[in-house]
CSV table of C-alpha atoms in Angstrom, one decimal:
chain,number,residue,atom,x,y,z
A,1,ASN,CA,-19.7,-28.0,16.1
A,2,MET,CA,-19.7,-25.3,13.5
A,3,LYS,CA,-20.9,-22.8,16.0
A,4,SER,CA,-18.0,-23.5,18.4
A,5,VAL,CA,-15.5,-23.2,15.5
A,6,MET,CA,-16.9,-19.8,14.6
A,7,GLN,CA,-16.8,-18.7,18.3
A,8,LYS,CA,-13.2,-19.8,18.5
A,9,TYR,CA,-12.2,-17.8,15.5
A,10,SER,CA,-14.2,-14.8,16.5
A,11,LEU,CA,-12.5,-14.8,19.9
A,12,MET,CA,-9.1,-15.1,18.2
A,13,LEU,CA,-10.0,-12.1,16.0
A,14,LEU,CA,-11.1,-10.0,19.0
A,15,LYS,CA,-7.9,-10.7,20.8
A,16,PHE,CA,-5.8,-9.1,18.0
A,17,TRP,CA,-8.3,-6.4,16.9
A,18,TRP,CA,-6.8,-3.9,19.3
A,19,LEU,CA,-3.4,-4.3,17.6
A,20,PHE,CA,-4.9,-3.3,14.3
A,21,PHE,CA,-6.4,-0.1,15.7
A,22,LEU,CA,-3.1,0.7,17.6
A,23,LEU,CA,-1.1,0.4,14.4
A,24,LEU,CA,-3.7,2.4,12.4
A,25,ARG,CA,-3.5,5.2,15.0
A,26,LEU,CA,0.3,5.2,15.0
A,27,PHE,CA,0.3,5.4,11.2
A,28,PHE,CA,-2.0,8.4,11.2
A,29,GLN,CA,-0.1,10.2,14.0
A,30,CYS,CA,3.2,9.7,12.2
A,31,SER,CA,2.0,10.8,8.8
A,32,LYS,CA,2.3,14.5,8.0
A,33,MET,CA,-1.2,14.8,6.5
A,34,ARG,CA,-2.9,18.2,6.6
A,35,TYR,CA,-6.6,18.6,6.5
A,36,ASP,CA,-8.9,21.3,5.1
A,37,LYS,CA,-11.9,22.9,6.8
A,38,ASN,CA,-14.1,20.0,5.8
A,39,GLY,CA,-11.8,17.4,7.4
A,40,LEU,CA,-10.6,16.1,4.0
A,41,PRO,CA,-6.9,15.4,3.6
A,42,ILE,CA,-4.8,17.8,1.5
A,43,LYS,CA,-2.3,16.1,-0.7
A,44,GLU,CA,0.1,18.3,-2.5
A,45,TYR,CA,1.4,15.7,-4.9
A,46,TYR,CA,2.3,18.1,-7.7
A,47,THR,CA,4.3,20.5,-5.6
A,48,GLU,CA,6.1,17.5,-4.0
A,49,GLU,CA,7.0,16.1,-7.4
A,50,LEU,CA,8.2,19.5,-8.7
A,51,LYS,CA,10.7,19.6,-5.7
A,52,LYS,CA,12.2,16.2,-6.5
A,53,SER,CA,15.4,16.1,-8.6
A,54,PRO,CA,15.5,14.0,-11.7
A,55,GLU,CA,18.0,11.7,-9.9
A,56,GLU,CA,15.4,10.9,-7.2
A,57,LYS,CA,12.8,10.2,-9.9
A,58,MET,CA,15.1,7.8,-11.7
A,59,LYS,CA,16.0,6.1,-8.5
A,60,ALA,CA,12.3,5.6,-7.7
A,61,LEU,CA,11.7,4.1,-11.1
A,62,LYS,CA,14.7,1.8,-10.7
A,63,TYR,CA,13.4,0.4,-7.5
A,64,GLN,CA,9.8,0.2,-8.5
A,65,LYS,CA,10.1,-3.4,-9.7
A,66,TYR,CA,11.4,-4.5,-6.3
A,67,TYR,CA,8.5,-2.8,-4.5
A,68,THR,CA,6.1,-4.5,-6.9
A,69,GLY,CA,7.7,-7.9,-6.5
A,70,GLY,CA,7.8,-7.5,-2.7
A,71,SER,CA,4.2,-6.7,-2.5
A,72,ILE,CA,3.2,-9.7,-4.6
A,73,ILE,CA,5.3,-12.0,-2.4
A,74,LEU,CA,3.8,-10.4,0.7
A,75,MET,CA,0.3,-11.0,-0.7
A,76,PHE,CA,1.1,-14.8,-1.2
A,77,VAL,CA,2.5,-15.0,2.3
A,78,VAL,CA,-0.7,-13.4,3.7
A,79,LEU,CA,-2.9,-15.8,1.7
A,80,ALA,CA,-0.8,-18.9,2.8
A,81,SER,CA,-1.0,-17.8,6.4
A,82,MET,CA,-4.8,-17.3,6.2
A,83,TYR,CA,-5.1,-20.7,4.6
A,84,LEU,CA,-3.1,-22.3,7.4
A,85,ILE,CA,-5.0,-20.4,10.2
A,86,LEU,CA,-8.5,-21.2,8.8
A,87,ASN,CA,-7.8,-24.9,8.1
């Protein structure tokens, strides 16, 4: 009985596995990441921060609490959906 349940969930996971890879590929294609000669990503964080105006920095700090709250709520939604799917 347990084996059939595991087979059912593994088949369900395999059905949606391609979607994960598709979204991952689209994310990396859309990002403007540059890579060095060793294949490691180059992130120019400090030069990007120097180009930002103080107004943009204050706006980012102002909305930071909403991003944090939204990510916490999203985490609970994911946990609840996993609970409902696995039970």
